[in-house]
PDB file of C-alpha atoms and ligand atoms in Angstrom:
ATOM      1  CA  MET A   1       5.991 -78.035   8.378  1.00 92.00           C
ATOM      2  CA  LEU A   2       2.931 -76.938   7.101  1.00 96.00           C
ATOM      3  CA  ASN A   3       3.702 -74.176   4.692  1.00 98.00           C
ATOM      4  CA  ILE A   4       0.630 -73.003   2.724  1.00 98.00           C
ATOM      5  CA  VAL A   5       0.656 -70.290   0.061  1.00 98.00           C
ATOM      6  CA  LEU A   6      -2.914 -68.348   0.030  1.00 98.00           C
ATOM      7  CA  PHE A   7      -3.492 -67.308  -3.526  1.00 98.00           C
ATOM      8  CA  GLY A   8      -6.553 -65.537  -5.269  1.00 98.00           C
ATOM      9  CA  PRO A   9      -6.906 -61.860  -6.626  1.00 98.00           C
ATOM     10  CA  PRO A  10      -7.332 -58.525  -5.022  1.00 98.00           C
ATOM     11  CA  GLY A  11     -10.718 -59.129  -2.705  1.00 98.00           C
ATOM     12  CA  ALA A  12     -10.598 -62.691  -2.969  1.00 98.00           C
ATOM     13  CA  GLY A  13     -10.666 -63.650   0.601  1.00 98.00           C
ATOM     14  CA  LYS A  14      -6.811 -64.171   1.422  1.00 98.00           C
ATOM     15  CA  GLY A  15      -6.533 -61.922   4.563  1.00 97.00           C
ATOM     16  CA  THR A  16     -10.094 -62.816   6.113  1.00 97.00           C
ATOM     17  CA  GLN A  17      -9.628 -66.660   5.587  1.00 98.00           C
ATOM     18  CA  SER A  18      -5.589 -66.639   6.688  1.00 98.00           C
ATOM     19  CA  GLU A  19      -6.953 -65.432  10.458  1.00 97.00           C
ATOM     20  CA  LYS A  20      -9.119 -68.557  10.509  1.00 98.00           C
ATOM     21  CA  LEU A  21      -6.503 -70.820   9.288  1.00 97.00           C
ATOM     22  CA  ILE A  22      -3.746 -69.302  11.511  1.00 96.00           C
ATOM     23  CA  SER A  23      -6.144 -70.160  14.545  1.00 96.00           C
ATOM     24  CA  LYS A  24      -7.069 -73.598  13.769  1.00 97.00           C
ATOM     25  CA  TYR A  25      -3.694 -74.772  12.623  1.00 97.00           C
ATOM     26  CA  ARG A  26      -1.047 -72.701  14.479  1.00 96.00           C
ATOM     27  CA  LEU A  27       0.659 -71.328  11.675  1.00 97.00           C
ATOM     28  CA  ILE A  28       2.612 -67.797  11.386  1.00 96.00           C
ATOM     29  CA  HIS A  29       0.769 -65.407   9.137  1.00 97.00           C
ATOM     30  CA  LEU A  30       3.076 -63.532   6.815  1.00 97.00           C
ATOM     31  CA  SER A  31       0.885 -61.168   4.803  1.00 98.00           C
ATOM     32  CA  THR A  32       3.598 -58.873   2.257  1.00 98.00           C
ATOM     33  CA  GLY A  33       0.167 -56.395   2.798  1.00 97.00           C
ATOM     34  CA  ASP A  34       0.141 -56.072   6.376  1.00 97.00           C
ATOM     35  CA  LEU A  35       3.954 -55.840   6.721  1.00 97.00           C
ATOM     36  CA  LEU A  36       4.490 -53.213   3.792  1.00 98.00           C
ATOM     37  CA  ARG A  37       0.874 -51.360   5.604  1.00 97.00           C
ATOM     38  CA  GLY A  38       3.030 -51.734   8.780  1.00 97.00           C
ATOM     39  CA  GLU A  39       6.147 -49.740   6.844  1.00 97.00           C
ATOM     40  CA  ILE A  40       4.344 -46.956   5.524  1.00 97.00           C
ATOM     41  CA  LEU A  41       2.239 -46.607   9.132  1.00 97.00           C
ATOM     42  CA  GLN A  42       6.220 -46.243  10.646  1.00 98.00           C
ATOM     43  CA  GLY A  43       6.485 -43.640   7.900  1.00 97.00           C
ATOM     44  CA  THR A  44      10.167 -45.488   6.636  1.00 97.00           C
ATOM     45  CA  SER A  45      11.631 -45.018   3.508  1.00 96.00           C
ATOM     46  CA  LEU A  46      11.085 -47.748   2.268  1.00 96.00           C
ATOM     47  CA  GLY A  47       7.158 -47.370   3.362  1.00 97.00           C
ATOM     48  CA  LEU A  48       6.970 -43.950   1.630  1.00 96.00           C
ATOM     49  CA  GLU A  49       8.266 -45.964  -1.416  1.00 96.00           C
ATOM     50  CA  ALA A  50       5.675 -48.373  -1.419  1.00 97.00           C
ATOM     51  CA  LYS A  51       3.259 -46.125  -0.856  1.00 97.00           C
ATOM     52  CA  LYS A  52       3.656 -44.414  -4.166  1.00 97.00           C
ATOM     53  CA  LEU A  53       2.958 -47.623  -5.913  1.00 98.00           C
ATOM     54  CA  MET A  54       0.320 -49.243  -3.736  1.00 98.00           C
ATOM     55  CA  ASP A  55      -1.894 -46.504  -3.758  1.00 97.00           C
ATOM     56  CA  GLN A  56      -2.112 -46.625  -7.796  1.00 97.00           C
ATOM     57  CA  GLY A  57      -2.855 -50.060  -7.645  1.00 97.00           C
ATOM     58  CA  GLN A  58       1.210 -51.603  -8.850  1.00 98.00           C
ATOM     59  CA  LEU A  59       3.131 -54.188  -7.359  1.00 98.00           C
ATOM     60  CA  VAL A  60       6.422 -53.171  -4.927  1.00 98.00           C
ATOM     61  CA  PRO A  61       9.561 -54.387  -6.126  1.00 98.00           C
ATOM     62  CA  ASP A  62      10.561 -57.889  -5.974  1.00 98.00           C
ATOM     63  CA  GLU A  63      13.283 -57.229  -3.619  1.00 97.00           C
ATOM     64  CA  VAL A  64      11.496 -55.080  -1.317  1.00 96.00           C
ATOM     65  CA  VAL A  65       9.033 -58.365  -0.653  1.00 97.00           C
ATOM     66  CA  VAL A  66      11.503 -60.633  -0.810  1.00 97.00           C
ATOM     67  CA  GLY A  67      13.669 -59.510   1.800  1.00 95.00           C
ATOM     68  CA  MET A  68      10.656 -59.171   4.232  1.00 95.00           C
ATOM     69  CA  ILE A  69       9.914 -62.373   4.011  1.00 96.00           C
ATOM     70  CA  GLU A  70      13.213 -63.679   4.543  1.00 95.00           C
ATOM     71  CA  ASN A  71      13.949 -61.433   7.766  1.00 94.00           C
ATOM     72  CA  LYS A  72      10.129 -62.711   9.189  1.00 94.00           C
ATOM     73  CA  LEU A  73      11.264 -66.510   8.191  1.00 94.00           C
ATOM     74  CA  SER A  74      14.347 -66.208   9.649  1.00 92.00           C
ATOM     75  CA  ALA A  75      12.983 -65.127  13.106  1.00 94.00           C
ATOM     76  CA  ASN A  76      10.475 -67.748  13.289  1.00 92.00           C
ATOM     77  CA  PRO A  77      12.626 -71.148  12.861  1.00 87.00           C
ATOM     78  CA  ASN A  78      10.721 -73.226  15.216  1.00 89.00           C
ATOM     79  CA  SER A  79       7.030 -72.574  13.838  1.00 92.00           C
ATOM     80  CA  LYS A  80       5.027 -75.451  13.153  1.00 93.00           C
ATOM     81  CA  GLY A  81       4.529 -73.418   9.430  1.00 96.00           C
ATOM     82  CA  PHE A  82       3.258 -70.173   7.579  1.00 97.00           C
ATOM     83  CA  ILE A  83       0.709 -68.847   5.578  1.00 98.00           C
ATOM     84  CA  PHE A  84       1.724 -66.913   2.792  1.00 98.00           C
ATOM     85  CA  ASP A  85      -0.949 -64.379   2.331  1.00 98.00           C
ATOM     86  CA  GLY A  86      -0.528 -62.551  -0.872  1.00 97.00           C
ATOM     87  CA  PHE A  87       3.253 -63.663  -1.541  1.00 98.00           C
ATOM     88  CA  PRO A  88       4.820 -64.654  -4.331  1.00 98.00           C
ATOM     89  CA  ARG A  89       2.863 -62.164  -6.598  1.00 98.00           C
ATOM     90  CA  THR A  90       5.415 -62.914  -9.402  1.00 98.00           C
ATOM     91  CA  THR A  91       7.352 -65.889 -10.990  1.00 98.00           C
ATOM     92  CA  LYS A  92      10.587 -64.161  -9.721  1.00 98.00           C
ATOM     93  CA  GLN A  93       9.044 -63.973  -5.721  1.00 98.00           C
ATOM     94  CA  ALA A  94       8.143 -67.955  -6.273  1.00 98.00           C
ATOM     95  CA  GLU A  95      11.285 -68.636  -7.093  1.00 98.00           C
ATOM     96  CA  ALA A  96      13.188 -66.649  -4.324  1.00 98.00           C
ATOM     97  CA  LEU A  97      10.686 -68.181  -2.008  1.00 98.00           C
ATOM     98  CA  ASP A  98      11.721 -71.774  -3.064  1.00 97.00           C
ATOM     99  CA  ALA A  99      15.280 -71.046  -2.772  1.00 97.00           C
ATOM    100  CA  ILE A 100      14.709 -69.445   0.630  1.00 96.00           C
ATOM    101  CA  LEU A 101      12.516 -72.361   1.798  1.00 96.00           C
ATOM    102  CA  GLU A 102      15.104 -74.619   0.448  1.00 95.00           C
ATOM    103  CA  LYS A 103      17.733 -73.687   3.272  1.00 90.00           C
ATOM    104  CA  PHE A 104      15.465 -74.526   5.954  1.00 86.00           C
ATOM    105  CA  LYS A 105      14.711 -77.590   4.418  1.00 90.00           C
ATOM    106  CA  SER A 106      11.042 -77.331   4.672  1.00 93.00           C
ATOM    107  CA  PRO A 107       9.193 -76.632   1.046  1.00 97.00           C
ATOM    108  CA  ILE A 108       5.698 -75.293   0.041  1.00 98.00           C
ATOM    109  CA  SER A 109       3.555 -77.556   0.974  1.00 98.00           C
ATOM    110  CA  MET A 110       0.356 -76.461  -1.180  1.00 98.00           C
ATOM    111  CA  MET A 111      -1.162 -73.652  -2.924  1.00 98.00           C
ATOM    112  CA  LEU A 112      -4.941 -72.746  -2.164  1.00 98.00           C
ATOM    113  CA  ALA A 113      -6.125 -70.716  -4.832  1.00 98.00           C
ATOM    114  CA  LEU A 114      -9.437 -68.758  -4.361  1.00 98.00           C
ATOM    115  CA  GLU A 115     -11.722 -68.389  -6.808  1.00 98.00           C
ATOM    116  CA  VAL A 116     -13.502 -65.195  -7.702  1.00 98.00           C
ATOM    117  CA  GLU A 117     -15.223 -63.150 -10.922  1.00 98.00           C
ATOM    118  CA  LYS A 118     -14.296 -59.678 -11.222  1.00 98.00           C
ATOM    119  CA  ALA A 119     -17.619 -58.125 -10.644  1.00 98.00           C
ATOM    120  CA  GLU A 120     -17.582 -59.016  -6.772  1.00 98.00           C
ATOM    121  CA  LEU A 121     -14.060 -58.445  -6.743  1.00 98.00           C
ATOM    122  CA  ILE A 122     -14.925 -54.964  -7.256  1.00 98.00           C
ATOM    123  CA  ASN A 123     -18.295 -54.953  -5.063  1.00 97.00           C
ATOM    124  CA  ARG A 124     -15.830 -56.329  -2.149  1.00 97.00           C
ATOM    125  CA  LEU A 125     -13.174 -53.670  -2.540  1.00 97.00           C
ATOM    126  CA  LEU A 126     -15.286 -50.963  -2.906  1.00 97.00           C
ATOM    127  CA  GLU A 127     -17.033 -51.834   0.144  1.00 96.00           C
ATOM    128  CA  ARG A 128     -14.330 -52.181   2.173  1.00 96.00           C
ATOM    129  CA  GLY A 129     -13.037 -48.625   0.932  1.00 96.00           C
ATOM    130  CA  LYS A 130     -15.567 -47.220   2.859  1.00 95.00           C
ATOM    131  CA  VAL A 131     -14.336 -48.380   6.124  1.00 96.00           C
ATOM    132  CA  SER A 132     -10.475 -49.367   5.680  1.00 92.00           C
ATOM    133  CA  GLY A 133      -9.060 -46.145   4.687  1.00 91.00           C
ATOM    134  CA  ARG A 134      -6.822 -47.766   2.153  1.00 93.00           C
ATOM    135  CA  ALA A 135      -6.605 -45.542  -0.945  1.00 92.00           C
ATOM    136  CA  ASP A 136      -6.393 -48.768  -2.910  1.00 96.00           C
ATOM    137  CA  ASP A 137      -9.805 -49.547  -1.770  1.00 96.00           C
ATOM    138  CA  ALA A 138     -11.425 -46.460  -2.322  1.00 88.00           C
ATOM    139  CA  ASN A 139     -11.510 -45.863  -6.272  1.00 93.00           C
ATOM    140  CA  GLU A 140     -12.750 -48.154  -8.950  1.00 96.00           C
ATOM    141  CA  LEU A 141      -9.571 -47.115 -11.185  1.00 96.00           C
ATOM    142  CA  VAL A 142      -6.673 -48.197  -9.174  1.00 97.00           C
ATOM    143  CA  ILE A 143      -8.938 -51.425  -8.436  1.00 98.00           C
ATOM    144  CA  GLU A 144      -9.153 -52.354 -11.891  1.00 98.00           C
ATOM    145  CA  ASN A 145      -5.292 -51.665 -12.065  1.00 98.00           C
ATOM    146  CA  ARG A 146      -4.532 -53.859  -9.163  1.00 98.00           C
ATOM    147  CA  ILE A 147      -7.027 -56.871 -11.048  1.00 98.00           C
ATOM    148  CA  ASN A 148      -4.840 -56.173 -14.306  1.00 98.00           C
ATOM    149  CA  GLU A 149      -1.405 -56.442 -12.197  1.00 98.00           C
ATOM    150  CA  TYR A 150      -2.701 -60.018 -10.871  1.00 98.00           C
ATOM    151  CA  ASN A 151      -4.179 -60.848 -14.278  1.00 98.00           C
ATOM    152  CA  ASN A 152      -0.556 -60.125 -15.983  1.00 98.00           C
ATOM    153  CA  LYS A 153       1.931 -60.645 -13.191  1.00 98.00           C
ATOM    154  CA  THR A 154       0.586 -63.041 -10.534  1.00 98.00           C
ATOM    155  CA  LEU A 155      -1.876 -65.338 -12.224  1.00 98.00           C
ATOM    156  CA  PRO A 156       0.840 -67.498 -13.942  1.00 98.00           C
ATOM    157  CA  LEU A 157       1.959 -68.778 -10.452  1.00 98.00           C
ATOM    158  CA  LYS A 158      -1.045 -70.951 -10.702  1.00 98.00           C
ATOM    159  CA  SER A 159       0.694 -73.096 -13.180  1.00 98.00           C
ATOM    160  CA  TYR A 160       3.923 -72.597 -11.413  1.00 98.00           C
ATOM    161  CA  TYR A 161       2.551 -74.801  -8.443  1.00 98.00           C
ATOM    162  CA  GLN A 162       0.260 -77.258 -10.671  1.00 98.00           C
ATOM    163  CA  ALA A 163       3.637 -78.447 -12.165  1.00 98.00           C
ATOM    164  CA  GLN A 164       4.870 -79.138  -8.688  1.00 97.00           C
ATOM    165  CA  ASN A 165       1.430 -80.533  -7.835  1.00 98.00           C
ATOM    166  CA  LYS A 166       0.589 -78.291  -5.164  1.00 98.00           C
ATOM    167  CA  LEU A 167      -1.925 -76.609  -6.859  1.00 98.00           C
ATOM    168  CA  SER A 168      -5.696 -76.772  -4.433  1.00 98.00           C
ATOM    169  CA  THR A 169      -8.598 -74.643  -6.310  1.00 98.00           C
ATOM    170  CA  ILE A 170     -11.313 -73.649  -3.903  1.00 98.00           C
ATOM    171  CA  ASN A 171     -14.463 -71.459  -5.288  1.00 98.00           C
ATOM    172  CA  GLY A 172     -14.389 -68.071  -3.296  1.00 98.00           C
ATOM    173  CA  ILE A 173     -17.914 -67.528  -3.524  1.00 98.00           C
ATOM    174  CA  GLY A 174     -20.088 -68.296  -0.683  1.00 98.00           C
ATOM    175  CA  SER A 175     -20.100 -67.599   3.079  1.00 98.00           C
ATOM    176  CA  ILE A 176     -16.891 -67.040   4.899  1.00 98.00           C
ATOM    177  CA  GLU A 177     -17.428 -70.417   6.936  1.00 98.00           C
ATOM    178  CA  GLU A 178     -18.315 -72.269   3.975  1.00 98.00           C
ATOM    179  CA  ILE A 179     -15.493 -71.333   2.051  1.00 98.00           C
ATOM    180  CA  PHE A 180     -13.365 -71.724   4.966  1.00 98.00           C
ATOM    181  CA  GLY A 181     -14.810 -75.315   5.094  1.00 98.00           C
ATOM    182  CA  ALA A 182     -13.826 -76.559   1.893  1.00 98.00           C
ATOM    183  CA  ILE A 183     -10.297 -74.930   2.325  1.00 98.00           C
ATOM    184  CA  CYS A 184      -9.966 -77.478   5.640  1.00 98.00           C
ATOM    185  CA  LYS A 185     -10.843 -80.405   3.491  1.00 98.00           C
ATOM    186  CA  SER A 186      -8.452 -79.821   1.396  1.00 98.00           C
ATOM    187  CA  VAL A 187      -5.341 -78.812   4.245  1.00 98.00           C
ATOM    188  CA  ASP A 188      -6.852 -82.207   6.344  1.00 98.00           C
ATOM    189  CA  ALA A 189      -5.973 -84.342   3.147  1.00 97.00           C
ATOM    190  CA  LEU A 190      -2.662 -83.413   2.758  1.00 95.00           C
ATOM    191  CA  LEU A 191      -1.947 -83.935   6.701  1.00 91.00           C
TER     192      LEU A 191
HETATM  193  P1  B4P B 201      -2.747 -56.881  -0.048  1.00 89.71           P
HETATM  194  O1  B4P B 201      -2.778 -56.544   1.257  1.00 89.71           O
HETATM  195  O2  B4P B 201      -2.556 -58.828  -0.210  1.00 89.71           O
HETATM  196  O3  B4P B 201      -4.516 -56.898  -0.115  1.00 89.71           O
HETATM  197  P2  B4P B 201      -5.247 -57.789  -1.198  1.00 89.71           P
HETATM  198  O4  B4P B 201      -4.848 -58.130  -2.332  1.00 89.71           O
HETATM  199  O5  B4P B 201      -6.334 -56.773  -1.291  1.00 89.71           O
HETATM  200  O6  B4P B 201      -6.262 -59.176  -0.578  1.00 89.71           O
HETATM  201  P3  B4P B 201      -6.679 -58.692   1.051  1.00 89.71           P
HETATM  202  O7  B4P B 201      -6.077 -60.146   1.649  1.00 89.71           O
HETATM  203  O8  B4P B 201      -6.505 -57.361   2.081  1.00 89.71           O
HETATM  204  O9  B4P B 201      -8.291 -58.569   1.215  1.00 89.71           O
HETATM  205  P4  B4P B 201      -9.388 -60.525   1.412  1.00 89.71           P
HETATM  206  O10 B4P B 201      -9.601 -60.681   0.107  1.00 89.71           O
HETATM  207  O11 B4P B 201      -9.113 -60.686   2.626  1.00 89.71           O
HETATM  208  O12 B4P B 201      -2.354 -56.074  -1.299  1.00 89.71           O
HETATM  209  C1  B4P B 201      -1.809 -54.707  -1.108  1.00 89.71           C
HETATM  210  C2  B4P B 201      -0.988 -54.187  -2.210  1.00 89.71           C
HETATM  211  O13 B4P B 201       0.288 -54.401  -1.306  1.00 89.71           O
HETATM  212  C3  B4P B 201      -0.935 -54.843  -3.387  1.00 89.71           C
HETATM  213  O14 B4P B 201      -1.533 -54.197  -4.556  1.00 89.71           O
HETATM  214  C4  B4P B 201       0.444 -54.130  -3.475  1.00 89.71           C
HETATM  215  O15 B4P B 201       0.424 -53.020  -3.918  1.00 89.71           O
HETATM  216  C5  B4P B 201       0.962 -54.187  -2.272  1.00 89.71           C
HETATM  217  N1  B4P B 201       1.952 -55.920  -2.288  1.00 89.71           N
HETATM  218  C6  B4P B 201       1.476 -56.533  -1.268  1.00 89.71           C
HETATM  219  N2  B4P B 201       1.955 -58.175  -1.265  1.00 89.71           N
HETATM  220  C7  B4P B 201       3.131 -57.964  -2.314  1.00 89.71           C
HETATM  221  C8  B4P B 201       3.980 -58.598  -3.089  1.00 89.71           C
HETATM  222  N3  B4P B 201       3.901 -60.010  -2.557  1.00 89.71           N
HETATM  223  N4  B4P B 201       4.239 -58.192  -4.528  1.00 89.71           N
HETATM  224  C9  B4P B 201       4.470 -56.881  -4.753  1.00 89.71           C
HETATM  225  N5  B4P B 201       3.755 -56.301  -3.879  1.00 89.71           N
HETATM  226  C10 B4P B 201       2.750 -56.622  -2.709  1.00 89.71           C
HETATM  227  O16 B4P B 201     -10.653 -59.257   1.797  1.00 89.71           O
HETATM  228  C11 B4P B 201     -11.457 -57.974   0.563  1.00 89.71           C
HETATM  229  C12 B4P B 201     -12.869 -57.920   1.217  1.00 89.71           C
HETATM  230  O17 B4P B 201     -14.057 -58.930   0.832  1.00 89.71           O
HETATM  231  C13 B4P B 201     -12.700 -57.640   2.833  1.00 89.71           C
HETATM  232  O18 B4P B 201     -13.573 -56.586   2.954  1.00 89.71           O
HETATM  233  C14 B4P B 201     -14.011 -59.146   3.380  1.00 89.71           C
HETATM  234  O19 B4P B 201     -14.327 -58.811   4.313  1.00 89.71           O
HETATM  235  C15 B4P B 201     -14.685 -59.176   1.729  1.00 89.71           C
HETATM  236  N6  B4P B 201     -14.794 -60.710   1.689  1.00 89.71           N
HETATM  237  C16 B4P B 201     -13.903 -61.874   2.263  1.00 89.71           C
HETATM  238  N7  B4P B 201     -14.373 -62.981   2.140  1.00 89.71           N
HETATM  239  C17 B4P B 201     -15.889 -62.494   1.794  1.00 89.71           C
HETATM  240  C18 B4P B 201     -16.856 -63.703   1.393  1.00 89.71           C
HETATM  241  N8  B4P B 201     -16.763 -64.868   1.218  1.00 89.71           N
HETATM  242  N9  B4P B 201     -17.921 -63.004   0.681  1.00 89.71           N
HETATM  243  C19 B4P B 201     -17.963 -61.500   0.931  1.00 89.71           C
HETATM  244  N10 B4P B 201     -17.278 -60.753   1.147  1.00 89.71           N
HETATM  245  C20 B4P B 201     -16.421 -61.388   1.630  1.00 89.71           C
END
């Protein structure tokens, strides 16, 4: 299995590049952000709880996202691999993911970390906010909160995967095709 953690701050291009990766390498896309927004749309109690946190730019509890990911992995035992988009976001989530994948005997193959500076992230998210209808994209203060949450809780995961020799950093500035080219080079070197 090819299991890729697509990593980066909010607005780095994870969702955008995931779409291209799943179609090229025939992988299953697991985006915790999309799964949570699905719960919100369905009006489930989980969705209602998550919405309060997401609208403020805060992370939802680890147990919630870990449970969602475990369900999706169990439902797709014969996949060629998975793109983990926006997950893990904390060390606790990364440890839980390693433990789940251990059961499937197919560990994380690599982490692709998209690097983009803060001013560009804010511009991109405010732009998307004009059309996405996402409360967490519409307000600069909330975007700042999301970036702070990333710096405090998520950024340490780079070291977590580097210690396992699985980190590959990618310049996330440039055209979507240029960035995808750099990503494919990294993935193909592993295959
Ligand atoms: P996510 O849905 O993961 O959203 P995101 O961080 O904004 O990234 P996304 O993938 O959507 O954006 P992209 O960079 O592709 O998370 C939302 C919220 O859900 C979190 O704040 C949190 O509350 C909760 N959550 C999710 N997962 C969680 C977890 N594991 N634990 C706890 N809480 C969790 O794109 C951004 C914009 O940039 C787009 O408009 C795109 O078109 C544009 N763009 C992309 N590439 C570009 C390029 N090269 N040049 C210019 N623009 C580009």
